[in-house]
Short mmCIF file of C-alpha atoms and ligand atoms in Angstrom, two decimals:
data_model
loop_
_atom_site.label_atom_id
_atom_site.label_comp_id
_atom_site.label_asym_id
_atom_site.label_seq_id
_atom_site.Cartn_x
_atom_site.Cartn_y
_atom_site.Cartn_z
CA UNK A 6 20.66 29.15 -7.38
CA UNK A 7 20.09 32.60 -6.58
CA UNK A 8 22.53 35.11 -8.58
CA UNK A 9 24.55 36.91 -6.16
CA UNK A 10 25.21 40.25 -7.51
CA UNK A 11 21.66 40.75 -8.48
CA UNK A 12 20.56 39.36 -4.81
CA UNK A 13 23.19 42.19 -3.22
CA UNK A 14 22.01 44.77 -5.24
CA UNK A 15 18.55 44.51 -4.24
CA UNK A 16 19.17 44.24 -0.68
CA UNK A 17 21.03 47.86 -1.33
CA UNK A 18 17.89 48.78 -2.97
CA UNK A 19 15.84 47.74 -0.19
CA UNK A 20 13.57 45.42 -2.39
CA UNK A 21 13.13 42.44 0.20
CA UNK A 22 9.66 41.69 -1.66
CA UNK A 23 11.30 40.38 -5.34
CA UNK A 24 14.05 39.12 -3.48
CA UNK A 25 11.32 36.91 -1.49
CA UNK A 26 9.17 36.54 -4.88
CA UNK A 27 12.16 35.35 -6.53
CA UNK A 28 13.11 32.99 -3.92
CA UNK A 29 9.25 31.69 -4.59
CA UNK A 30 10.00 31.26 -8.01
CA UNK A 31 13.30 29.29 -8.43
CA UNK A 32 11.95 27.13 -5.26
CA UNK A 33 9.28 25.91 -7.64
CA UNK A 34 11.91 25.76 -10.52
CA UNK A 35 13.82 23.31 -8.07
CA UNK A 36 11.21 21.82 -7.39
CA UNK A 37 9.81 20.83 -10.42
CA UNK A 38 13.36 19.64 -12.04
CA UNK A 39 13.29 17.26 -8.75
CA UNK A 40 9.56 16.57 -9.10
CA UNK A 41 8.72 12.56 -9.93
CA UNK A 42 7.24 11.58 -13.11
CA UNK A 43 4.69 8.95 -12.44
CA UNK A 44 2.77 7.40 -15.39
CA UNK A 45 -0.36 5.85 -14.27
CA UNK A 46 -3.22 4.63 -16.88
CA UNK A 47 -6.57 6.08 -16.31
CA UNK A 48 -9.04 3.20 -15.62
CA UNK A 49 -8.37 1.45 -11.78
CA UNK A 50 -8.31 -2.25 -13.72
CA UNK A 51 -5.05 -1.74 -15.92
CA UNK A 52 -3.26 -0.70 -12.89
CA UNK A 53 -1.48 -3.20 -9.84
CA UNK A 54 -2.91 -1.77 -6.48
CA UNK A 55 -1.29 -3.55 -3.70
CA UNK A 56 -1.92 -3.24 0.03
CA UNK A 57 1.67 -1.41 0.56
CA UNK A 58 0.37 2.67 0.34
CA UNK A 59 3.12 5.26 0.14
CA UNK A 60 0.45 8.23 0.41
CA UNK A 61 -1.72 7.04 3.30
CA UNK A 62 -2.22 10.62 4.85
CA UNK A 63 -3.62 11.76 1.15
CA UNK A 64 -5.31 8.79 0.78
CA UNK A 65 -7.22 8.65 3.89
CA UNK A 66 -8.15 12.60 3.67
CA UNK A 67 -9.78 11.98 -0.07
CA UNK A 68 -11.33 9.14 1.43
CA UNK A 69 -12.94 10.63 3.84
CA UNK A 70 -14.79 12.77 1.50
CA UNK A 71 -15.82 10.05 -0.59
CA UNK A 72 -17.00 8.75 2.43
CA UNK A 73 -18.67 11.70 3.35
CA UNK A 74 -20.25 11.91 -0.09
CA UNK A 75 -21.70 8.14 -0.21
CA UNK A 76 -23.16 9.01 3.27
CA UNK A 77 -24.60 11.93 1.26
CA UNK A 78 -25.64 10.33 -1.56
CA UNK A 79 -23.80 12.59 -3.81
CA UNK A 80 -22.98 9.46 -6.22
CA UNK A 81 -20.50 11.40 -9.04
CA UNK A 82 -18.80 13.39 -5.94
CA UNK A 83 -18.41 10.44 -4.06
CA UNK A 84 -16.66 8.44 -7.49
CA UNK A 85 -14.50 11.30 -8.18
CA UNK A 86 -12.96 11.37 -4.31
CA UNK A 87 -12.33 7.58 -4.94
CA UNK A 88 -10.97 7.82 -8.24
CA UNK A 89 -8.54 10.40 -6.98
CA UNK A 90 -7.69 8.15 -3.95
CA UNK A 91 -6.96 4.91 -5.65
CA UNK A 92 -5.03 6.99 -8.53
CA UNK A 93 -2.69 8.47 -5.22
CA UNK A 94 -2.81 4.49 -3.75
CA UNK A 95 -1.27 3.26 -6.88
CA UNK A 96 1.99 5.43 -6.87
CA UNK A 97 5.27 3.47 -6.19
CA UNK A 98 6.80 6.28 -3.88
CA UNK A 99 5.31 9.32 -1.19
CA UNK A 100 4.26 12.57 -3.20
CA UNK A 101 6.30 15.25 -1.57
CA UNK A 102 5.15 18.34 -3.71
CA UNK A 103 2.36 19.15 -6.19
CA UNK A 104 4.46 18.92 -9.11
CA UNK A 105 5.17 14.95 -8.78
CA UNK A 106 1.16 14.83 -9.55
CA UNK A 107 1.85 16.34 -13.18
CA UNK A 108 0.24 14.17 -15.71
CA UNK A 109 -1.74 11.77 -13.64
CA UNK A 110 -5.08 10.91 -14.76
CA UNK A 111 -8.57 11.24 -12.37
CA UNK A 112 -7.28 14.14 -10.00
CA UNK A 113 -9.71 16.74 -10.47
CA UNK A 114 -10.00 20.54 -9.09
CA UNK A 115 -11.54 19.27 -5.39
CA UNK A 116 -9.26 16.77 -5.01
CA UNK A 117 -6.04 18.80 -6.18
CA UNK A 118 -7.30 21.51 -3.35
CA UNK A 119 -7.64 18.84 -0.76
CA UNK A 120 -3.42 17.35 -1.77
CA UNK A 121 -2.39 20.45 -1.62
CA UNK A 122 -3.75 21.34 1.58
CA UNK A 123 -2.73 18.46 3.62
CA UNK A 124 0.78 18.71 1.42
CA UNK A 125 1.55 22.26 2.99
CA UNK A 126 -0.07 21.75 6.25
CA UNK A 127 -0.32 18.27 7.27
CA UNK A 128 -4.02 18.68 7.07
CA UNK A 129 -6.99 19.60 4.92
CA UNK A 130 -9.28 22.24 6.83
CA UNK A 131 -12.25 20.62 4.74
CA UNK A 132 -11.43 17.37 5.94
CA UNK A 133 -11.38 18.26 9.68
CA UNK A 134 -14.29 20.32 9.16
CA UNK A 135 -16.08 17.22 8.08
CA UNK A 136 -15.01 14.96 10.34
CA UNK A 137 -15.94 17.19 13.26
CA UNK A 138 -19.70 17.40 11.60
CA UNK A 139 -22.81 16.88 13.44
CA UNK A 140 -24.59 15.45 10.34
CA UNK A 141 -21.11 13.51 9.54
CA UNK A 142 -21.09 11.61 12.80
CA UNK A 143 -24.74 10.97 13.07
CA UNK A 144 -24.57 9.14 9.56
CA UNK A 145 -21.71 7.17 10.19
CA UNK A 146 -23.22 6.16 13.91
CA UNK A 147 -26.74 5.34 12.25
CA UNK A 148 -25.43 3.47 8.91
CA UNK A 149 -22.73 1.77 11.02
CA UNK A 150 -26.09 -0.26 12.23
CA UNK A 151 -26.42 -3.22 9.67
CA UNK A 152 -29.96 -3.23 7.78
CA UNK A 153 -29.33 0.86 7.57
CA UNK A 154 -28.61 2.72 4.68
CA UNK A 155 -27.90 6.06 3.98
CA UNK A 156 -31.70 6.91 3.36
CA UNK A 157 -32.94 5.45 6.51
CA UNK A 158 -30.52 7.33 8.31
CA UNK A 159 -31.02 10.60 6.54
CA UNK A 160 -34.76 10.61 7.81
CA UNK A 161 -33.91 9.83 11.21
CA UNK A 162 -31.86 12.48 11.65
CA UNK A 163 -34.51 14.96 9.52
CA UNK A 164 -36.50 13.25 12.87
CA UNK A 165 -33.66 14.91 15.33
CA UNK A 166 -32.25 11.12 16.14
CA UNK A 167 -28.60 11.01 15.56
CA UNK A 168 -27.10 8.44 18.65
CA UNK A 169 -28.31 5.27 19.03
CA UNK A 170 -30.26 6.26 22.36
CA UNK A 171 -32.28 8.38 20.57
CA UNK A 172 -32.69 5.83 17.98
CA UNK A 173 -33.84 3.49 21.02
CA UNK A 174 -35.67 6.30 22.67
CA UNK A 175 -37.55 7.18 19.70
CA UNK A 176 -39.54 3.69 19.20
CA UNK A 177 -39.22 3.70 15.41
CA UNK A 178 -39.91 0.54 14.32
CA UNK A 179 -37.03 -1.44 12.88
CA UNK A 180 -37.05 -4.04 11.17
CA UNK A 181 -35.61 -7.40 11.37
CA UNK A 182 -32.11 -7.14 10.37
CA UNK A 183 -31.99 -3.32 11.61
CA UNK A 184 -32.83 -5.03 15.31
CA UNK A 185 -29.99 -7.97 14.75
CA UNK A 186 -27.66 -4.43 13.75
CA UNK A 187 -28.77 -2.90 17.02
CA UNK A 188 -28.14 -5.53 19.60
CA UNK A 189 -24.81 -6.51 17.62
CA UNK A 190 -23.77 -2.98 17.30
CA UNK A 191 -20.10 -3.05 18.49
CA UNK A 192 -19.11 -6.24 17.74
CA UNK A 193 -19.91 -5.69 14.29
CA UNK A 194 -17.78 -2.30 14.10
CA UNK A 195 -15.19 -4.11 15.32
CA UNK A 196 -12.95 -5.42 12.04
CA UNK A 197 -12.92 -9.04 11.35
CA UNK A 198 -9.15 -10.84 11.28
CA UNK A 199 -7.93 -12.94 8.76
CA UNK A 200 -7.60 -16.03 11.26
CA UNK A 201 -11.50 -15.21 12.34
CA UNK A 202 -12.59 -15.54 8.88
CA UNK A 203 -10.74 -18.85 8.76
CA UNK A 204 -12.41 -20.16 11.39
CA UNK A 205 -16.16 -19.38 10.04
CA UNK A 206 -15.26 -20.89 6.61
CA UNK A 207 -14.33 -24.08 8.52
CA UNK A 208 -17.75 -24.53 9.72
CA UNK A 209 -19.41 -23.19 6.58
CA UNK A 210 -17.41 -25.99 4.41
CA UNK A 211 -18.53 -28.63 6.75
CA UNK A 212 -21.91 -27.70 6.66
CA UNK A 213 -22.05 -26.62 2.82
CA UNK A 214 -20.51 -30.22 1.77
CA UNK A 215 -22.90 -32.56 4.30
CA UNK A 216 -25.94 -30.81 1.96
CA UNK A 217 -23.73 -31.03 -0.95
CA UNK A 218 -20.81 -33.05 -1.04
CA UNK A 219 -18.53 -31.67 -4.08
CA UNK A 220 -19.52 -28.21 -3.58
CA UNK A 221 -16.57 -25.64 -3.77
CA UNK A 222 -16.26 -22.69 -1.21
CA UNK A 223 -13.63 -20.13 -1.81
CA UNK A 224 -13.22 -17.02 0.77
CA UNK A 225 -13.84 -14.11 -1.37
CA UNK A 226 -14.18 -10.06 -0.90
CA UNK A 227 -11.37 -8.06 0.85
CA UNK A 228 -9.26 -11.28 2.39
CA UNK A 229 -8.84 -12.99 -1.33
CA UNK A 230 -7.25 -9.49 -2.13
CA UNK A 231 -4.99 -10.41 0.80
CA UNK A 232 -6.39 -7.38 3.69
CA UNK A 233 -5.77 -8.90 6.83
CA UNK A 234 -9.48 -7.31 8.45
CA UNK A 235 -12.04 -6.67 7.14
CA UNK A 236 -15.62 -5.79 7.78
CA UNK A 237 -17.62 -9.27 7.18
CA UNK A 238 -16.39 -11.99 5.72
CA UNK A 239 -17.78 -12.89 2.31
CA UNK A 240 -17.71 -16.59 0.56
CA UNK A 241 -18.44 -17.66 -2.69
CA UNK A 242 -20.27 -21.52 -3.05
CA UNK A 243 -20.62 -23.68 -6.34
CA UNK A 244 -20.73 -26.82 -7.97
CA UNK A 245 -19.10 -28.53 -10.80
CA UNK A 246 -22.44 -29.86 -11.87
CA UNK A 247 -24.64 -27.43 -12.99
CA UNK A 248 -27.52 -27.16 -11.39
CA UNK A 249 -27.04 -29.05 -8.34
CA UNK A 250 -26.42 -25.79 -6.35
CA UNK A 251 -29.73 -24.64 -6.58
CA UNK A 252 -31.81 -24.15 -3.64
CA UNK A 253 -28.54 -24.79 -1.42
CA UNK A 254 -28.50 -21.73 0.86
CA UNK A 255 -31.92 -22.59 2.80
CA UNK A 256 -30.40 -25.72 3.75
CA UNK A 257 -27.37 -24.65 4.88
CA UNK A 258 -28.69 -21.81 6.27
CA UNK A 259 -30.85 -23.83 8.60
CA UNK A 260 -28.32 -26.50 9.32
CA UNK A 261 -26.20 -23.40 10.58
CA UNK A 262 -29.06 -21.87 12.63
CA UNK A 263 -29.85 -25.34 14.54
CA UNK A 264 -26.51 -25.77 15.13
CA UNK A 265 -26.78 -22.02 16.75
CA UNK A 266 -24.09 -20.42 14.58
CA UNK A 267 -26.50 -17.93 12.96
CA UNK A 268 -27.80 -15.13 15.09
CA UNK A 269 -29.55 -13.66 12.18
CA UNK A 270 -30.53 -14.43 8.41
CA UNK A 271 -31.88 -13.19 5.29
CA UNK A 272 -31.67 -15.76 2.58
CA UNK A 273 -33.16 -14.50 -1.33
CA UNK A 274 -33.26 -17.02 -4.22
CA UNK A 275 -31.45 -16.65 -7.36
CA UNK A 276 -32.87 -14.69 -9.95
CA UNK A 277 -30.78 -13.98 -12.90
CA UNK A 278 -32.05 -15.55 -16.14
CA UNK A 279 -30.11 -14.65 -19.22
CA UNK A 280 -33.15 -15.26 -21.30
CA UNK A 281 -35.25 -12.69 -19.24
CA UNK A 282 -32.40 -10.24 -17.86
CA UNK A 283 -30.83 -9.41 -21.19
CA UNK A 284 -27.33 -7.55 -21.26
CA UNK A 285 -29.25 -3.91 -20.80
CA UNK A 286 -29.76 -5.03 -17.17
CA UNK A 287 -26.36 -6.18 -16.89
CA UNK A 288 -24.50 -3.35 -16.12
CA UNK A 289 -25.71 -2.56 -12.65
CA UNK A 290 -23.70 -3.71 -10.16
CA UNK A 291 -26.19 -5.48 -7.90
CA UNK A 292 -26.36 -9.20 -8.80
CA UNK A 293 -29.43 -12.21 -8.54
CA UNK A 294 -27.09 -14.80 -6.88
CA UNK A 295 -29.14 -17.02 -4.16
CA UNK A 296 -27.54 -15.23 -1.39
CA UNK A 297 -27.43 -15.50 2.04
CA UNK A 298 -26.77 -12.39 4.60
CA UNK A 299 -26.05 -13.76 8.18
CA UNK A 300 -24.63 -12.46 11.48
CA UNK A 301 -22.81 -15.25 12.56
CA UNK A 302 -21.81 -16.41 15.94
CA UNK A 303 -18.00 -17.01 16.00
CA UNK A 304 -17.19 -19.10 19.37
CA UNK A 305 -13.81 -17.70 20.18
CA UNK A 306 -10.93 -19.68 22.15
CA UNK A 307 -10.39 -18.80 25.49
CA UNK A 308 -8.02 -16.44 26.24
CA UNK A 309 -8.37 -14.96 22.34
CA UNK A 310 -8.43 -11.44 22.28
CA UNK A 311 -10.66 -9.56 19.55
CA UNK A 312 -8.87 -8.01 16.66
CA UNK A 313 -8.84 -4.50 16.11
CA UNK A 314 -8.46 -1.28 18.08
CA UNK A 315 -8.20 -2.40 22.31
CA UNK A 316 -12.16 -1.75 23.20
CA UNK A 317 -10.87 0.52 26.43
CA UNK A 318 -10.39 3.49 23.97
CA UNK A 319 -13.78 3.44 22.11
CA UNK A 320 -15.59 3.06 25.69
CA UNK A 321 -13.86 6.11 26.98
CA UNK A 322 -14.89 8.38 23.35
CA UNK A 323 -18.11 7.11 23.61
CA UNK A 324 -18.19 8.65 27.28
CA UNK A 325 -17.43 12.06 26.25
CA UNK A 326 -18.75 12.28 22.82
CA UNK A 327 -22.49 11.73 22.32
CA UNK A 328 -22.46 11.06 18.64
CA UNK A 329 -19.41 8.36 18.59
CA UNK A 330 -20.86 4.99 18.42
CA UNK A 331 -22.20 3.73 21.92
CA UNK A 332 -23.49 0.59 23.10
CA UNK A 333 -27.43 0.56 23.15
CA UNK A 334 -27.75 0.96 26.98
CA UNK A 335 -30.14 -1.71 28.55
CA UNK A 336 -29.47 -3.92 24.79
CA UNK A 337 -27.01 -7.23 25.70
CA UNK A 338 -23.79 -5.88 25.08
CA UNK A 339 -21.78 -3.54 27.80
CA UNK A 340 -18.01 -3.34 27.90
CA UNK A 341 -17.59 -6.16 30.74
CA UNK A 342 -20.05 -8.29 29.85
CA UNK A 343 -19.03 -8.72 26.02
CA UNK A 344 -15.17 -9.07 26.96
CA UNK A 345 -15.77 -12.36 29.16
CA UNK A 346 -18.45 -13.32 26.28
CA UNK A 347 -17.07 -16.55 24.45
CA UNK A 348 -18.52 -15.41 21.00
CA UNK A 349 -18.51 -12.78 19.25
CA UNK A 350 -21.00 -11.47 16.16
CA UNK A 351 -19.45 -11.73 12.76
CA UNK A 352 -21.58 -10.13 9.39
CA UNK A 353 -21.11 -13.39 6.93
CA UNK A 354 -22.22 -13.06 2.76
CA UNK A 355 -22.72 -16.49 1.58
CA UNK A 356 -23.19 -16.37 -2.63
CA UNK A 357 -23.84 -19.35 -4.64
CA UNK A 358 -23.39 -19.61 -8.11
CA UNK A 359 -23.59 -21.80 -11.24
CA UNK A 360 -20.04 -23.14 -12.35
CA UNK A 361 -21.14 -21.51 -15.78
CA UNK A 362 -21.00 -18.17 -13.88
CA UNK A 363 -18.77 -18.64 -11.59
CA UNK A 364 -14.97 -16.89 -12.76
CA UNK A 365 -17.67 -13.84 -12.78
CA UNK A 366 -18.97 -14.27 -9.41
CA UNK A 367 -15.70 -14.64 -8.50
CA UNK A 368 -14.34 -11.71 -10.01
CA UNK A 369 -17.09 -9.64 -9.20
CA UNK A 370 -17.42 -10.27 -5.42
CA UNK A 371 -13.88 -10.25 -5.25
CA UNK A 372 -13.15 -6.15 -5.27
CA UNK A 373 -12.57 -3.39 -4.56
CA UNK A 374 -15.71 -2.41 -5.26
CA UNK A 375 -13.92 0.53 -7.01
CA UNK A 376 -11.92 -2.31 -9.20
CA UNK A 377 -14.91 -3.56 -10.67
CA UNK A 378 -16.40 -0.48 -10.98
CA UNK A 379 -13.26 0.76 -13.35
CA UNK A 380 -13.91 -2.81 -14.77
CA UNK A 381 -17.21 -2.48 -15.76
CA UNK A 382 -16.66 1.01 -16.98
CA UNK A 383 -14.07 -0.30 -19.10
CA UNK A 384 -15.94 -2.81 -20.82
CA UNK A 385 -18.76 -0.16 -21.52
CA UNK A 386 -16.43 2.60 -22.44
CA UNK A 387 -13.98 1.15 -24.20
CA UNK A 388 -15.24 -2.36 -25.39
CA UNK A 389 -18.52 -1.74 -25.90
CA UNK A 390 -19.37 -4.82 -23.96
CA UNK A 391 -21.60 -5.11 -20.54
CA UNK A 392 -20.12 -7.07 -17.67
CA UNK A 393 -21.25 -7.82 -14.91
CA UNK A 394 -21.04 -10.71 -11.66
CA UNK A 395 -23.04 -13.03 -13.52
CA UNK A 396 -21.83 -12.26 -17.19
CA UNK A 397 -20.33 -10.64 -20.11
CA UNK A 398 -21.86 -9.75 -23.09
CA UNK A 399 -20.87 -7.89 -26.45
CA UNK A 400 -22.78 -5.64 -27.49
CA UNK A 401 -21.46 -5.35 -31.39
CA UNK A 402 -20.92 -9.10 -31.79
CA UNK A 403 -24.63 -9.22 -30.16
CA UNK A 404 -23.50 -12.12 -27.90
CA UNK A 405 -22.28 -13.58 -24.33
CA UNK A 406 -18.33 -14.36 -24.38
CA UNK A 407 -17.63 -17.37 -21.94
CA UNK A 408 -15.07 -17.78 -19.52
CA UNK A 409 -14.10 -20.31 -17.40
CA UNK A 410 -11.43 -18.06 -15.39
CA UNK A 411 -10.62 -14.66 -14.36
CA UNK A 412 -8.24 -14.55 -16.66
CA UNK A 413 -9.89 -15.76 -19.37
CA UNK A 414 -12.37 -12.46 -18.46
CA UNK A 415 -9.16 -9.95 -18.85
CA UNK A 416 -8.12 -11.06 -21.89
CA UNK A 417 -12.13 -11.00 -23.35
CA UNK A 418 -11.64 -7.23 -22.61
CA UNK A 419 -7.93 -6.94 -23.56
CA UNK A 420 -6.73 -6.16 -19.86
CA UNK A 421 -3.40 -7.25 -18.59
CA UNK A 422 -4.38 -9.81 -15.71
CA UNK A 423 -4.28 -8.43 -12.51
CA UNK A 424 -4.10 -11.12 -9.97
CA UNK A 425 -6.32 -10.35 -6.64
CA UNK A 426 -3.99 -8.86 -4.64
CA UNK A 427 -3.22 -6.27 -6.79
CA UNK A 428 -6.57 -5.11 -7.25
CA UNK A 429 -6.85 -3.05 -4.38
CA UNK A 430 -7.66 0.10 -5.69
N1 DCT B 520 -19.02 -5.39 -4.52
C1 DCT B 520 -19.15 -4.55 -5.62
N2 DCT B 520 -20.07 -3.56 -5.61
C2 DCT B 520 -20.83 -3.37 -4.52
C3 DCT B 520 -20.71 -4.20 -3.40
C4 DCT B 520 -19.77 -5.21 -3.42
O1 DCT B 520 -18.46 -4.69 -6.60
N3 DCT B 520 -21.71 -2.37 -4.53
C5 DCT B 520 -18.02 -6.44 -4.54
C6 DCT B 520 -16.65 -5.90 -4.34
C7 DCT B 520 -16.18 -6.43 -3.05
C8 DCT B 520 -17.12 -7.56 -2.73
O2 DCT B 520 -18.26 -7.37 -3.50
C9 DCT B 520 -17.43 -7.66 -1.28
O3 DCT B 520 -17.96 -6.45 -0.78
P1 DCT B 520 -17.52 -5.88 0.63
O4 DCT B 520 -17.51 -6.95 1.66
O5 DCT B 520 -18.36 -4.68 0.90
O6 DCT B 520 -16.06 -5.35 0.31
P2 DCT B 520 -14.66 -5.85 0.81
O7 DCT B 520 -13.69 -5.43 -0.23
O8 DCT B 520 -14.71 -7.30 1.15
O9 DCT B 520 -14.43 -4.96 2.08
P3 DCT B 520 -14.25 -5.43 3.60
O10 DCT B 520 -12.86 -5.96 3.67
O11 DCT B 520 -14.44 -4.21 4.41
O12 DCT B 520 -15.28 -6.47 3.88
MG1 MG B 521 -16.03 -8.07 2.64
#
C-alpha cells in the first residue's frame, strides 16, 4: 500500500506524476502477488480440453486471426494463433490480467499483443479491423461455398467477385460439388445439431448393414468430442473381417441416392498401401480411406425448427451488407420458401476403414484437427515415430507398432489417455 508520509510529501511538492507512476508500479506489484499460476504442458495432446471455456472473449479474438490466416494461407501464422487459443481454452479459470499468463507455453509476441488488448479494452483493434475487411468477408462468403478453398476464392476475388451474385453473375464455371455448395448455400452455413446428426446415422446404419451386415458405424468428428453442432456430420464404417469393407461406399452410396437421401456425392477409393506408402508419406495429415463426401437430404419432422441462429437475423444482414452471405437470388432457396421446406441439406463424411486401421481412423478423424496436429507433432518431435489416420510407425525401431485401441495408441507414444471429450483443443 502506498506509504503515507512519502505520498503527503509529494503532493506538497507538487509531484502528481511519481505519485501516479508509483501508483502504476505497486498496482502491478498487487497484481502480480494476486496473479494465477497456471501450469500447462506445451503439446495440445498431454493436456484435457473440454467444451467448458473460461476465456471465450480471448479465445474467439485469437481465433479469428487464425481464421483469418488459413483464409490467407499463411500456414505457420495461422498454427501459432491456434496454438495460442487452445493453450488460453485449456485454463481452469478466466485470465483477468497479463501476469496470470506467466509461464505458459505457445503464447508468442502477436498473440500476447492481441490478450492484452482485448484484456484492457474489451477488444483487440486488429481483430475488429479484420473482421470489418473487404478481403476478410469476401473469403469467408466464397469458401463458406462447399467444393471452395481458399485458392479458388483468392482468384475470384483477384477477378473483383467477392458476393455470391457476382460469383453467379460472373459465369465462371464451377464445378460439380462447387454447384451442389451454391444451391445449398445457407442450409449448409447453418450448424448441424446433435439430434440431426442422429437422425442421418439412423439411415446410414440401415443402409450400411443391408450391403454389409456386421459392419460397425460410429459417429465421429466434433459430436464424438461431445459439441452439440457442428458443421457436417462425419462417420466412421468398418468391419471385423478384414477385407470385407472394401468397395462398400459405392454401394451404399447409391442405395442412399435411389432412396433420394443424397443430393450430391463424391465417392474416391482407398488408396493407402503400407507396402507402397512407406512411413515418409505418413506424416501428412490427409488420409487414402475409401471416402465418401455427400450433401445429404435430412427430412425434418413437421413443426421442427432448424438449429442454430433464428434465420430472420441473417436475412436482415444480408439486406444491408453486400458481402455477408446471401442466398443466390433466382437459385432454390429464399427465406420463405426454405422455412416451409420439409428437408434440409446436411454436408455428411462417410470413411471406411480396415479393422487393422481402425483405432487410427478413429483417432484421427476424431479431432480437433489441432489435437492431432499436436499429436502427430509429438510423435515426430519427441518419439521419433510418424503417425498418422491410417498408422504408426517407428522410425528407430524401423517398424509399424499395432494397436487395436486409442488407448493402446497413447501409451505407444507415452501420452496420458485423453478420452474424446477432452480433446477439444
Ligand atoms: N481432421 C484433421 N485434419 C484435417 C481435417 C480433419 O485432423 N485437416 C480430423 C479432425 C476432425 C475430423 O477430422 C473431422 O473434421 P471436421 O469435420 O472438419 O472437424 P470437426 O471437429 O468435426 O468440426 P465440426 O464440428 O465443425 O464438423
Ligand atoms: Mg465434423
Amino acid at each position: 500500500l502506498l506509504d503515507i508520509s512519502w505520498y503527503t510529501e509529494s503532493m506538497r511538492a507538487g509531484r502528481p506524476v511519481e505519485i501516479l507512476e508509483r501508483h502504476k508500479l505497486q498496482e502491478q506489484q498487487i497484481n502480480e502477488a494476486a496473479a494465477v499460476v497456471f501450469s500447462v504442458p506445451s503439446y495440445a495432446c498431454q493436456r484435457r480440453t473440454t467444451l467448458q471455456n473460461h476465456n471465450t472473449v480471448l479465445t474467439e479474438a485469437l481465433s479469428l486471426l487464425a481464421e483469418n490466416a488459413e483464409l490467407n494461407e499463411e500456414d505457420g501464422r495461422a498454427i501459432a494463433f491456434r496454438r495460442s487459443e487452445a493453450v488460453l481454452k485449456a485454463l481452469p479459470k478466466a485470465v483477468t490480467n497479463l501476469a496470470d499468463l506467466r509461464g505458459l507455453p505457445c503464447l508468442g509476441e502477436h498473440s500476447l499483443k492481441i490478450i492484452k488488448d482485448v484484456l484492457k479494452d474489451g477488444v483487440s483493434s486488429e481483430v475488429e479491423t479484420t473482421r470489418q475487411s473487404d478481403r476478410y468477408k469476401a473469403l469467408k462468403v466464397l469458401t463458406g461455398i462447399f467444393g471452395v478453398g481458399a485458392k479458388t476464392a483468392d482468384r475470384w476475388i483477384k477477378m473483383g467477385i467477392s458476393t455470391l451474385h457476382q460469383l453467379q453473375a460472373s459465369g465462371q464455371t464451377l464445378n460439380q460439388a462447387q454447384q451442389a455448395g451454391l444451391e445449398h448455400y445457407e442450409d449448409l452455413n447453418q450448424p448441424v445439431a446433435k439430434a440431426e446428426a442422429d437422425a442421418i446415422g439412423d439411415v446410414v446404419q440401415k443402409v450400411v448393414l443391408s450391403v454389409l451386415p456386421g459392419a460397425l458405424i460410429t459417429l465421429i468428428g466434433g459430436f464424438r468430442r461431445g459439441k452439440p453442432t457442428g458443421h457436417d456430420v462425419d462417420f466412421l464404417i468398418t468391419h471385423p473381417e478384414e477385407g470385407r469393407e472394401v468397395g462398400l461406399l459405392p454401394k451404399v452410396a447409391s442405395l442412399l441416392k435411389s432412396q433420394g437421401f443424397l443430393l450430391y456425392q463424391k465417392t474416391t477409393r482407398n488408396s493407402y498401401l503400407e507396402s507402397d506408402d512407406g512411413p515418409a508419406r505418413l506424416s501428412s495429415n490427409m488420409d487414402r480411406f475409401e471416402r465418401c463426401f455427400s450433401i445429404f437430404k435430412l427430412e425434418m419432422n413437421p413443426g421442427t425448427t432448424r438449429s442454430g441462429t433464428p434465420r430472420s437475423s441473417s436475412r436482415t444482414e444480408s439486406q444491408s451488407d453486400d458481402h455477408s452471405p446471401q442466398t443466390p437470388g433466382g437459385v432454390h432457396e429464399n427465406g420463405l420458401e426454405s422455412r416451409r421446406r420439409s428437408w434440409r441439406a446436411v454436408r455428411v463424411d462417410l470413411v471406411v476403414s480396415p479393422i487393422s486401421q481402425f483405432a487410427f481412423a478413429l483417432l484421427g478423424w476424431t479431432g480437433s484437427k489441432l489435437f492431432e496436429r499436436e499429436m502427430r507433432r509429438w510423435a515426430g518431435h519427441e518419439k521419433a515415430m510418424s503417425l498418422s489416420s491410417h498408422a504408426l510407425y517407428d522410425t528407430k525401431q524401423r517398424r509399424y507398432l499395432r494397436a487395436a485401441s486409442e488407448e493402446e495408441i497413447f501409451a505407444h507414444l507415452g501420452l496420458e489417455y485423453i478420452p474424446p471429450s477432452q480433446r477439444n483443443a
